Short mmCIF file of N, CA and C in Angstrom, two decimals:
data_model
loop_
_atom_site.label_atom_id
_atom_site.label_comp_id
_atom_site.label_asym_id
_atom_site.label_seq_id
_atom_site.Cartn_x
_atom_site.Cartn_y
_atom_site.Cartn_z
N ILE A 1 170.10 63.56 143.85
CA ILE A 1 171.63 62.56 144.82
C ILE A 1 171.07 62.77 146.04
N MET A 2 171.09 64.34 146.23
CA MET A 2 170.82 64.96 148.08
C MET A 2 169.94 63.97 148.43
N ASN A 3 168.54 64.03 147.64
CA ASN A 3 167.34 63.59 148.06
C ASN A 3 167.39 62.20 148.68
N LEU A 4 168.23 61.56 147.80
CA LEU A 4 168.43 60.02 148.23
C LEU A 4 169.49 59.78 149.24
N ARG A 5 170.67 60.78 149.34
CA ARG A 5 171.11 60.85 150.23
C ARG A 5 170.34 61.03 151.87
N ASN A 6 169.51 61.59 151.87
CA ASN A 6 168.89 62.22 152.75
C ASN A 6 167.61 61.32 153.05
N LYS A 7 167.40 60.38 152.09
CA LYS A 7 166.49 59.52 152.46
C LYS A 7 167.25 58.23 153.04
N LEU A 8 168.62 57.90 152.53
CA LEU A 8 169.30 56.91 153.21
C LEU A 8 169.49 57.30 154.63
N ILE A 9 170.15 58.74 154.93
CA ILE A 9 170.36 58.95 156.66
C ILE A 9 169.00 58.86 157.05
N ASN A 10 167.90 59.17 156.90
CA ASN A 10 166.82 59.32 157.52
C ASN A 10 166.22 57.84 157.92
N ASN A 11 166.71 56.81 156.88
CA ASN A 11 166.45 55.25 157.35
C ASN A 11 167.46 54.52 157.95
N ILE A 12 168.42 55.04 158.20
CA ILE A 12 169.59 54.53 158.88
C ILE A 12 168.98 54.67 160.57
N LYS A 13 168.82 56.45 160.54
CA LYS A 13 168.53 57.11 161.95
C LYS A 13 167.32 56.19 162.40
N ALA A 14 165.94 56.04 161.10
CA ALA A 14 164.97 55.57 162.09
C ALA A 14 165.33 53.94 162.36
N ASN A 15 166.15 53.55 161.92
CA ASN A 15 166.48 51.83 161.93
C ASN A 15 167.56 51.69 163.00
N ARG A 16 168.08 52.55 163.16
CA ARG A 16 169.50 52.39 164.13
C ARG A 16 169.61 51.51 165.24
N VAL A 17 168.20 51.33 165.98
CA VAL A 17 168.61 50.08 166.89
C VAL A 17 168.50 48.70 166.26
N GLU A 18 167.57 48.50 165.24
CA GLU A 18 167.76 47.29 164.15
C GLU A 18 168.76 46.96 163.56
N TYR A 19 169.51 47.49 162.91
CA TYR A 19 170.58 47.60 162.73
C TYR A 19 172.18 47.32 163.32
N LEU A 20 172.18 47.90 164.68
CA LEU A 20 172.83 47.97 165.50
C LEU A 20 172.64 46.24 166.02
N PHE A 21 171.37 46.09 166.25
CA PHE A 21 171.53 44.49 166.86
C PHE A 21 171.63 43.75 165.77
N LEU A 22 171.59 43.67 164.63
CA LEU A 22 171.93 42.99 163.22
C LEU A 22 173.21 43.09 163.28
N THR A 23 173.92 44.14 163.48
CA THR A 23 175.35 43.93 163.01
C THR A 23 175.85 43.02 164.42
N ILE A 24 175.50 43.55 165.52
CA ILE A 24 176.34 42.68 166.80
C ILE A 24 175.94 40.84 166.45
N ILE A 25 174.53 40.74 166.30
CA ILE A 25 174.28 39.47 165.90
C ILE A 25 175.22 38.52 164.59
N GLY A 26 175.14 39.48 163.66
CA GLY A 26 176.30 39.09 162.61
C GLY A 26 177.78 38.75 163.23
N ILE A 27 178.12 39.62 163.65
CA ILE A 27 179.64 39.14 164.42
C ILE A 27 179.69 38.42 165.38
N LEU A 28 178.71 38.19 166.26
CA LEU A 28 178.75 36.87 167.21
C LEU A 28 178.53 35.69 166.50
N PHE A 29 177.76 35.76 165.39
CA PHE A 29 177.32 34.45 164.69
C PHE A 29 178.67 33.88 164.02
N TYR A 30 179.31 35.07 163.25
CA TYR A 30 180.47 34.66 162.48
C TYR A 30 181.52 33.95 163.31
N CYS A 31 181.94 34.71 164.76
CA CYS A 31 182.57 34.22 165.55
C CYS A 31 182.38 33.00 165.98
N LEU A 32 181.46 32.30 166.11
CA LEU A 32 180.70 31.33 166.51
C LEU A 32 181.24 30.19 165.20
N ASN A 33 180.84 31.03 163.95
CA ASN A 33 180.64 30.00 163.03
C ASN A 33 182.22 29.67 162.60
N SER A 34 183.23 30.60 163.00
CA SER A 34 184.67 30.75 162.50
C SER A 34 185.37 29.67 163.45
N LEU A 35 184.61 29.22 164.28
CA LEU A 35 185.28 28.25 164.99
C LEU A 35 184.89 26.70 164.47
N SER A 36 184.19 26.37 163.54
CA SER A 36 183.67 25.40 163.01
C SER A 36 184.72 24.64 161.72
N GLU A 37 184.69 23.24 161.86
CA GLU A 37 185.21 22.69 161.01
C GLU A 37 184.27 21.60 160.43
N ILE A 38 184.79 20.92 159.34
CA ILE A 38 183.91 19.96 158.75
C ILE A 38 183.66 18.80 159.80
N SER A 39 182.36 18.59 159.67
CA SER A 39 181.55 17.70 160.89
C SER A 39 180.56 17.11 160.42
N TRP A 40 180.05 15.90 160.81
CA TRP A 40 179.04 15.00 160.56
C TRP A 40 178.58 14.65 159.14
N ASP A 41 177.60 15.29 158.75
CA ASP A 41 177.50 14.91 157.20
C ASP A 41 178.35 15.82 156.42
N ASP A 42 178.70 16.68 156.87
CA ASP A 42 179.75 17.26 155.74
C ASP A 42 180.94 16.38 155.17
N TYR A 43 181.19 15.42 156.22
CA TYR A 43 182.35 14.79 155.92
C TYR A 43 181.88 13.83 154.75
N TYR A 44 180.70 13.33 154.48
CA TYR A 44 180.06 12.47 153.62
C TYR A 44 179.77 13.42 152.17
N TYR A 45 179.90 14.21 152.14
CA TYR A 45 179.18 15.17 150.99
C TYR A 45 180.77 15.56 150.29
N MET A 46 181.97 14.94 150.90
CA MET A 46 183.38 15.40 150.43
C MET A 46 183.61 14.00 148.97
N PHE A 47 182.55 13.52 149.49
CA PHE A 47 182.82 12.17 148.44
C PHE A 47 181.53 12.17 147.20
N ILE A 48 182.04 11.50 146.24
CA ILE A 48 181.00 11.17 145.14
C ILE A 48 180.14 10.15 145.51
N CYS A 49 178.50 10.43 145.89
CA CYS A 49 177.87 9.11 146.22
C CYS A 49 177.46 8.38 144.80
N LYS A 50 177.71 7.24 144.83
CA LYS A 50 177.92 6.32 144.13
C LYS A 50 176.69 5.35 143.74
N ASP A 51 175.91 5.13 145.09
CA ASP A 51 174.81 4.44 145.25
C ASP A 51 174.14 4.33 146.69
N ALA A 52 173.33 3.52 146.88
CA ALA A 52 172.66 3.78 148.12
C ALA A 52 173.19 3.65 149.55
N HIS A 53 174.25 3.29 148.87
CA HIS A 53 175.48 2.96 150.69
C HIS A 53 176.12 4.11 150.57
N PHE A 54 175.65 5.52 150.57
CA PHE A 54 176.44 6.96 150.67
C PHE A 54 176.96 6.63 151.50
N PHE A 55 176.72 6.32 152.75
CA PHE A 55 177.42 6.65 154.22
C PHE A 55 178.17 5.36 154.52
N GLY A 56 178.32 4.25 153.57
CA GLY A 56 179.26 3.45 154.03
C GLY A 56 180.44 3.67 153.66
N ASP A 57 181.29 2.91 154.49
CA ASP A 57 183.00 3.13 154.30
C ASP A 57 183.65 2.99 152.99
N TYR A 58 183.04 2.43 152.05
CA TYR A 58 183.76 2.11 150.70
C TYR A 58 183.23 2.76 149.41
N HIS A 59 183.69 2.82 148.37
CA HIS A 59 183.25 3.35 147.41
C HIS A 59 183.69 5.13 147.73
N ARG A 60 184.87 5.30 148.18
CA ARG A 60 185.20 6.45 148.17
C ARG A 60 186.07 6.99 146.96
N GLU A 61 185.62 8.12 146.73
CA GLU A 61 186.06 9.10 145.73
C GLU A 61 186.04 10.59 145.94
N TYR A 62 186.69 10.88 146.18
CA TYR A 62 186.88 12.74 146.67
C TYR A 62 186.12 13.49 145.46
N VAL A 63 185.24 14.37 145.94
CA VAL A 63 184.53 15.26 144.77
C VAL A 63 185.83 16.30 144.14
N GLN A 64 186.27 16.34 143.02
CA GLN A 64 187.09 17.21 142.53
C GLN A 64 186.91 18.58 141.71
N GLY A 65 185.69 18.49 141.27
CA GLY A 65 184.79 19.72 140.62
C GLY A 65 183.57 19.44 140.48
N PHE A 66 183.18 20.70 139.60
CA PHE A 66 181.70 20.90 139.91
C PHE A 66 181.18 19.63 139.09
N ALA A 67 181.47 19.31 137.97
CA ALA A 67 181.03 17.93 137.07
C ALA A 67 181.12 16.59 138.14
N ASP A 68 181.91 16.43 139.31
CA ASP A 68 181.27 15.61 140.29
C ASP A 68 180.27 15.87 141.25
N VAL A 69 180.44 17.22 141.20
CA VAL A 69 179.36 17.28 142.16
C VAL A 69 178.05 16.98 141.57
N ILE A 70 177.56 17.67 140.51
CA ILE A 70 176.68 17.04 139.56
C ILE A 70 176.25 15.55 139.55
N ARG A 71 177.24 14.89 139.32
CA ARG A 71 177.09 13.47 139.14
C ARG A 71 176.73 12.82 140.36
N SER A 72 177.43 13.35 141.54
CA SER A 72 177.09 12.76 142.97
C SER A 72 175.83 13.17 143.30
N GLN A 73 175.19 14.38 142.88
CA GLN A 73 173.55 14.67 143.44
C GLN A 73 172.85 13.83 142.18
N ILE A 74 173.04 13.62 141.10
CA ILE A 74 172.21 12.72 140.70
C ILE A 74 172.15 11.42 141.11
N ASN A 75 173.38 10.73 141.36
CA ASN A 75 172.80 9.65 142.08
C ASN A 75 172.33 9.73 143.67
N HIS A 76 172.54 10.69 144.26
CA HIS A 76 171.67 11.16 145.33
C HIS A 76 170.36 11.01 145.31
N TRP A 77 170.31 11.51 144.39
CA TRP A 77 168.67 11.73 143.81
C TRP A 77 167.79 10.42 143.46
N ASN A 78 168.96 9.74 142.72
CA ASN A 78 168.06 8.32 142.63
C ASN A 78 168.42 7.45 143.92
N PHE A 79 169.12 7.51 144.53
CA PHE A 79 169.47 6.49 145.79
C PHE A 79 169.05 7.06 147.12
N VAL A 80 169.15 8.28 147.39
CA VAL A 80 169.11 8.79 148.95
C VAL A 80 168.11 9.25 149.09
N ASN A 81 167.97 10.70 148.59
CA ASN A 81 167.17 11.52 148.62
C ASN A 81 166.76 12.68 147.38
N GLY A 82 165.67 13.31 147.43
CA GLY A 82 165.63 14.16 146.33
C GLY A 82 166.00 15.52 146.76
N ARG A 83 166.64 16.04 147.65
CA ARG A 83 167.31 17.10 147.63
C ARG A 83 168.30 17.71 147.36
N PHE A 84 168.08 17.78 146.03
CA PHE A 84 169.10 18.09 145.01
C PHE A 84 169.74 19.59 145.20
N ILE A 85 169.15 20.43 145.12
CA ILE A 85 169.55 21.76 145.42
C ILE A 85 170.10 22.38 146.18
N VAL A 86 169.80 21.88 147.68
CA VAL A 86 170.45 22.23 148.60
C VAL A 86 171.68 21.68 148.71
N HIS A 87 171.70 20.08 148.44
CA HIS A 87 172.76 19.16 148.58
C HIS A 87 173.95 19.60 147.48
N VAL A 88 173.55 20.04 146.23
CA VAL A 88 174.44 20.64 145.69
C VAL A 88 175.23 21.73 146.13
N ILE A 89 174.38 22.73 147.00
CA ILE A 89 174.99 23.79 147.50
C ILE A 89 176.06 23.43 148.51
N VAL A 90 175.64 22.33 149.26
CA VAL A 90 176.56 22.14 150.35
C VAL A 90 177.74 21.38 149.91
N GLN A 91 177.66 20.66 148.96
CA GLN A 91 178.70 19.52 148.34
C GLN A 91 179.65 21.25 147.71
N LEU A 92 179.42 22.02 147.02
CA LEU A 92 179.80 23.10 146.55
C LEU A 92 180.76 23.70 147.90
N PHE A 93 179.98 23.97 148.52
CA PHE A 93 180.86 25.11 150.11
C PHE A 93 182.23 23.63 150.59
N VAL A 94 181.55 22.37 150.91
CA VAL A 94 182.74 21.46 151.40
C VAL A 94 183.67 21.33 150.45
N CYS A 95 183.33 21.06 149.16
CA CYS A 95 184.53 20.51 148.39
C CYS A 95 185.05 21.48 147.13
N ILE A 96 184.49 22.72 147.04
CA ILE A 96 184.96 23.63 146.21
C ILE A 96 185.28 24.93 146.71
N LEU A 97 184.03 25.88 147.34
CA LEU A 97 184.27 26.88 147.62
C LEU A 97 185.22 27.04 148.93
N GLY A 98 184.77 26.24 149.81
CA GLY A 98 185.62 26.39 150.99
C GLY A 98 184.86 26.85 152.33
N LEU A 99 185.12 26.36 153.52
CA LEU A 99 184.70 26.81 154.69
C LEU A 99 184.45 28.10 155.22
N PRO A 100 185.56 28.74 154.98
CA PRO A 100 185.59 30.41 155.02
C PRO A 100 184.54 31.41 154.46
N LEU A 101 184.42 30.78 152.96
CA LEU A 101 183.39 31.78 152.51
C LEU A 101 182.04 31.33 152.66
N PHE A 102 181.62 29.53 153.11
CA PHE A 102 180.43 29.37 153.68
C PHE A 102 180.20 30.09 155.14
N GLN A 103 181.18 30.27 155.82
CA GLN A 103 180.94 30.88 157.24
C GLN A 103 180.23 32.44 157.07
N ILE A 104 181.22 33.09 155.83
CA ILE A 104 180.68 34.30 155.81
C ILE A 104 179.43 34.31 155.29
N CYS A 105 178.91 33.28 154.59
CA CYS A 105 177.51 33.25 153.73
C CYS A 105 176.65 32.96 154.90
N ASN A 106 177.08 32.07 155.61
CA ASN A 106 176.21 31.54 156.62
C ASN A 106 175.67 32.34 158.04
N SER A 107 176.68 33.37 158.15
CA SER A 107 176.24 34.56 159.10
C SER A 107 175.69 35.43 158.12
N ILE A 108 175.54 36.19 157.12
CA ILE A 108 174.53 36.54 156.46
C ILE A 108 172.96 36.18 156.35
N ILE A 109 173.29 34.81 156.38
CA ILE A 109 171.91 34.20 156.12
C ILE A 109 171.02 34.06 157.51
N PHE A 110 171.98 33.87 158.28
CA PHE A 110 171.43 34.16 159.72
C PHE A 110 170.98 35.51 160.14
N VAL A 111 171.44 36.50 159.90
CA VAL A 111 171.45 38.04 160.13
C VAL A 111 169.89 38.16 159.18
N LEU A 112 169.66 37.66 158.25
CA LEU A 112 168.51 38.10 157.26
C LEU A 112 167.40 37.05 157.95
N LEU A 113 167.73 36.16 158.36
CA LEU A 113 166.71 35.48 159.15
C LEU A 113 166.03 36.01 160.16
N ILE A 114 166.99 36.31 161.08
CA ILE A 114 166.61 37.50 162.52
C ILE A 114 165.87 38.59 161.62
N LYS A 115 166.53 39.39 160.73
CA LYS A 115 166.09 40.60 160.23
C LYS A 115 164.33 40.29 159.90
N TYR A 116 164.16 39.06 158.89
CA TYR A 116 162.46 39.20 158.40
C TYR A 116 161.79 38.62 159.67
N PHE A 117 162.55 38.11 160.28
CA PHE A 117 161.61 37.38 161.10
C PHE A 117 160.86 39.02 162.53
N CYS A 118 162.02 39.21 162.83
CA CYS A 118 161.64 40.35 163.46
C CYS A 118 160.68 41.32 162.57
N LYS A 119 161.00 41.61 161.61
CA LYS A 119 160.04 42.68 160.50
C LYS A 119 158.85 42.24 160.63
N LEU A 120 158.57 40.84 160.70
CA LEU A 120 157.02 39.94 160.56
C LEU A 120 156.73 40.25 161.82
N CYS A 121 157.50 40.22 163.14
CA CYS A 121 156.71 40.07 164.40
C CYS A 121 156.75 41.64 165.07
N ILE A 122 157.07 42.58 164.86
CA ILE A 122 157.60 43.85 165.29
C ILE A 122 156.89 44.70 164.50
N GLU A 123 155.75 45.40 165.21
CA GLU A 123 155.37 46.53 164.67
C GLU A 123 156.26 47.65 164.39
N THR A 124 156.18 48.46 163.27
CA THR A 124 157.09 49.71 162.86
C THR A 124 157.31 50.86 164.09
N SER A 125 155.92 50.91 165.12
CA SER A 125 156.24 51.75 166.40
C SER A 125 157.00 51.40 167.41
N CYS A 126 157.14 49.68 167.19
CA CYS A 126 157.95 49.23 168.23
C CYS A 126 159.58 49.15 168.23
N ARG A 127 160.01 49.28 166.77
CA ARG A 127 161.25 49.10 166.40
C ARG A 127 162.51 49.59 167.15
N ASP A 128 162.01 50.71 168.02
CA ASP A 128 163.25 51.26 168.74
C ASP A 128 163.35 50.61 170.04
N ASN A 129 162.65 49.63 170.23
CA ASN A 129 163.06 49.01 171.79
C ASN A 129 163.55 47.59 171.25
N ILE A 130 165.08 47.61 171.95
CA ILE A 130 165.60 46.46 171.94
C ILE A 130 165.17 44.95 172.74
N ALA A 131 164.77 44.98 173.19
CA ALA A 131 163.91 43.81 174.05
C ALA A 131 162.98 43.16 172.79
N TYR A 132 162.61 43.45 172.18
CA TYR A 132 161.76 42.81 171.36
C TYR A 132 162.68 41.95 170.14
N TYR A 133 163.86 42.74 170.04
CA TYR A 133 164.55 41.70 169.26
C TYR A 133 165.17 41.04 170.09
N ILE A 134 165.66 40.99 170.96
CA ILE A 134 166.51 40.11 172.00
C ILE A 134 165.63 38.90 172.01
N PHE A 135 164.36 39.22 172.32
CA PHE A 135 163.13 38.02 172.73
C PHE A 135 162.93 37.47 171.50
N LEU A 136 162.89 38.14 170.36
CA LEU A 136 162.87 37.16 169.07
C LEU A 136 164.03 36.66 168.55
N PHE A 137 165.01 37.20 168.99
CA PHE A 137 166.55 36.17 168.46
C PHE A 137 166.40 35.06 169.33
N PHE A 138 165.91 34.75 170.74
CA PHE A 138 165.76 33.64 171.52
C PHE A 138 164.95 32.87 170.70
N VAL A 139 163.79 33.09 170.43
CA VAL A 139 162.57 32.42 169.69
C VAL A 139 163.20 31.70 168.49
N VAL A 140 163.84 32.54 167.63
CA VAL A 140 164.52 31.76 166.30
C VAL A 140 165.66 30.85 166.83
N TRP A 141 166.41 31.17 167.55
CA TRP A 141 167.12 30.44 168.34
C TRP A 141 166.75 28.92 168.65
N GLY A 142 165.53 29.05 169.35
CA GLY A 142 164.66 28.07 169.97
C GLY A 142 164.15 26.98 168.72
N LEU A 143 163.34 27.91 168.16
CA LEU A 143 162.61 27.53 167.00
C LEU A 143 163.61 26.42 166.01
N LEU A 144 164.81 26.77 165.73
CA LEU A 144 165.49 26.22 165.03
C LEU A 144 166.11 25.01 165.48
N GLY A 145 165.74 24.90 166.89
CA GLY A 145 166.47 23.80 167.86
C GLY A 145 167.93 24.00 168.02
N PHE A 146 168.72 25.07 167.88
CA PHE A 146 170.12 25.12 168.32
C PHE A 146 170.23 24.92 169.62
N MET A 147 169.12 25.35 170.61
CA MET A 147 169.61 25.12 172.15
C MET A 147 169.16 23.62 172.16
N CYS A 148 168.12 22.65 171.76
CA CYS A 148 168.34 21.60 171.76
C CYS A 148 169.22 20.50 171.25
N VAL A 149 169.70 21.02 169.95
CA VAL A 149 170.56 20.21 169.37
C VAL A 149 171.96 20.25 169.96
N GLY A 150 172.34 21.30 170.71
CA GLY A 150 173.62 21.83 170.58
C GLY A 150 174.51 22.92 169.78
N LEU A 151 175.19 23.31 169.72
CA LEU A 151 175.55 24.21 168.85
C LEU A 151 176.65 23.97 167.63
N GLY A 152 176.79 22.65 167.80
CA GLY A 152 177.28 22.01 166.68
C GLY A 152 176.86 22.13 165.18
N TYR A 153 175.22 21.88 165.25
CA TYR A 153 174.59 21.58 164.18
C TYR A 153 174.45 23.23 163.66
N ILE A 154 174.60 23.93 164.38
CA ILE A 154 174.15 25.49 163.70
C ILE A 154 175.42 25.73 162.67
N THR A 155 176.45 25.21 162.75
CA THR A 155 177.84 25.46 161.77
C THR A 155 177.92 24.62 160.81
N SER A 156 177.30 23.35 160.99
CA SER A 156 177.19 21.99 159.81
C SER A 156 176.94 22.68 158.84
N VAL A 157 177.62 22.40 157.31
CA VAL A 157 177.11 22.93 156.21
C VAL A 157 175.99 22.22 155.86
N ALA A 158 176.11 20.94 155.95
CA ALA A 158 174.74 20.15 155.48
C ALA A 158 173.30 20.89 156.40
N PHE A 159 173.68 21.00 157.91
CA PHE A 159 172.45 21.26 158.54
C PHE A 159 171.83 22.52 158.13
N ALA A 160 173.18 23.58 158.07
CA ALA A 160 172.59 25.34 158.01
C ALA A 160 171.86 25.22 156.41
N VAL A 161 172.52 24.63 155.72
CA VAL A 161 171.68 24.84 154.26
C VAL A 161 170.58 24.02 154.20
N ASN A 162 170.34 22.88 154.91
CA ASN A 162 168.97 22.25 154.79
C ASN A 162 167.98 22.99 155.66
N TYR A 163 168.52 23.79 156.78
CA TYR A 163 167.64 23.89 157.52
C TYR A 163 167.64 25.71 157.75
N LEU A 164 168.63 25.87 158.04
CA LEU A 164 168.50 27.38 158.39
C LEU A 164 168.37 28.21 157.05
N TRP A 165 168.93 27.93 156.15
CA TRP A 165 168.82 28.59 154.97
C TRP A 165 167.37 28.17 154.30
N SER A 166 166.91 27.15 154.45
CA SER A 166 165.62 27.02 154.07
C SER A 166 164.66 28.11 154.82
N SER A 167 164.78 27.68 156.41
CA SER A 167 163.73 28.51 156.82
C SER A 167 163.91 30.04 156.58
N THR A 168 165.09 30.69 156.44
CA THR A 168 165.03 32.13 156.03
C THR A 168 164.47 32.33 154.76
N LEU A 169 164.55 31.38 153.63
CA LEU A 169 163.79 31.40 152.40
C LEU A 169 162.26 31.47 152.79
N TYR A 170 162.00 30.65 153.92
CA TYR A 170 160.51 30.51 153.82
C TYR A 170 159.71 31.81 154.39
N VAL A 171 160.69 32.49 155.51
CA VAL A 171 160.24 33.84 156.30
C VAL A 171 160.38 34.66 155.33
N TRP A 172 161.47 35.35 154.46
CA TRP A 172 161.56 36.18 153.37
C TRP A 172 160.51 35.75 152.33
N PHE A 173 159.83 34.71 152.03
CA PHE A 173 158.59 34.87 151.12
C PHE A 173 157.20 35.15 151.80
N ILE A 174 157.32 34.66 153.16
CA ILE A 174 156.13 35.08 153.95
C ILE A 174 156.05 36.92 154.06
N TYR A 175 157.24 37.39 154.33
CA TYR A 175 157.48 38.90 154.42
C TYR A 175 157.44 39.49 153.29
N ASN A 176 157.59 39.07 152.19
CA ASN A 176 157.59 39.66 150.77
C ASN A 176 156.12 39.14 150.27
#
């Protein structure tokens, strides 16, 4: 146990710049996220998709539970597009789990994206230099289009799950 404790302390000391940076980014991103509400595509995911006119103003029936999510996404698969997994996640957060839980999860996912992107790009010997982290943060921010499209997309459930979460998964696969 003592050896494990020493290893943990040494790991924290060796990566303190990274941990500090990621903690600050996580807190700031959560604060930004906490200002968001249901918007854009998120609104449409509150309803069961019944046919190809998913975005029309008729056939409105609210999603009431997990069975409705599955039924809606089967129809979405058949009539709109095939992004079944991400859209199930979107409907779960928008209709069942709620925005506060999404905001926490989205902040964690964003921090993981920054973490793995930095690990891919920064040599171990340079990890004490905060300038690398700040530069790479803005690279990621720009690559995801947040600067171009506006901050509203960052906190949209549909955009975040489709693009931010998927990007994080891709970078994680490359890193590992």
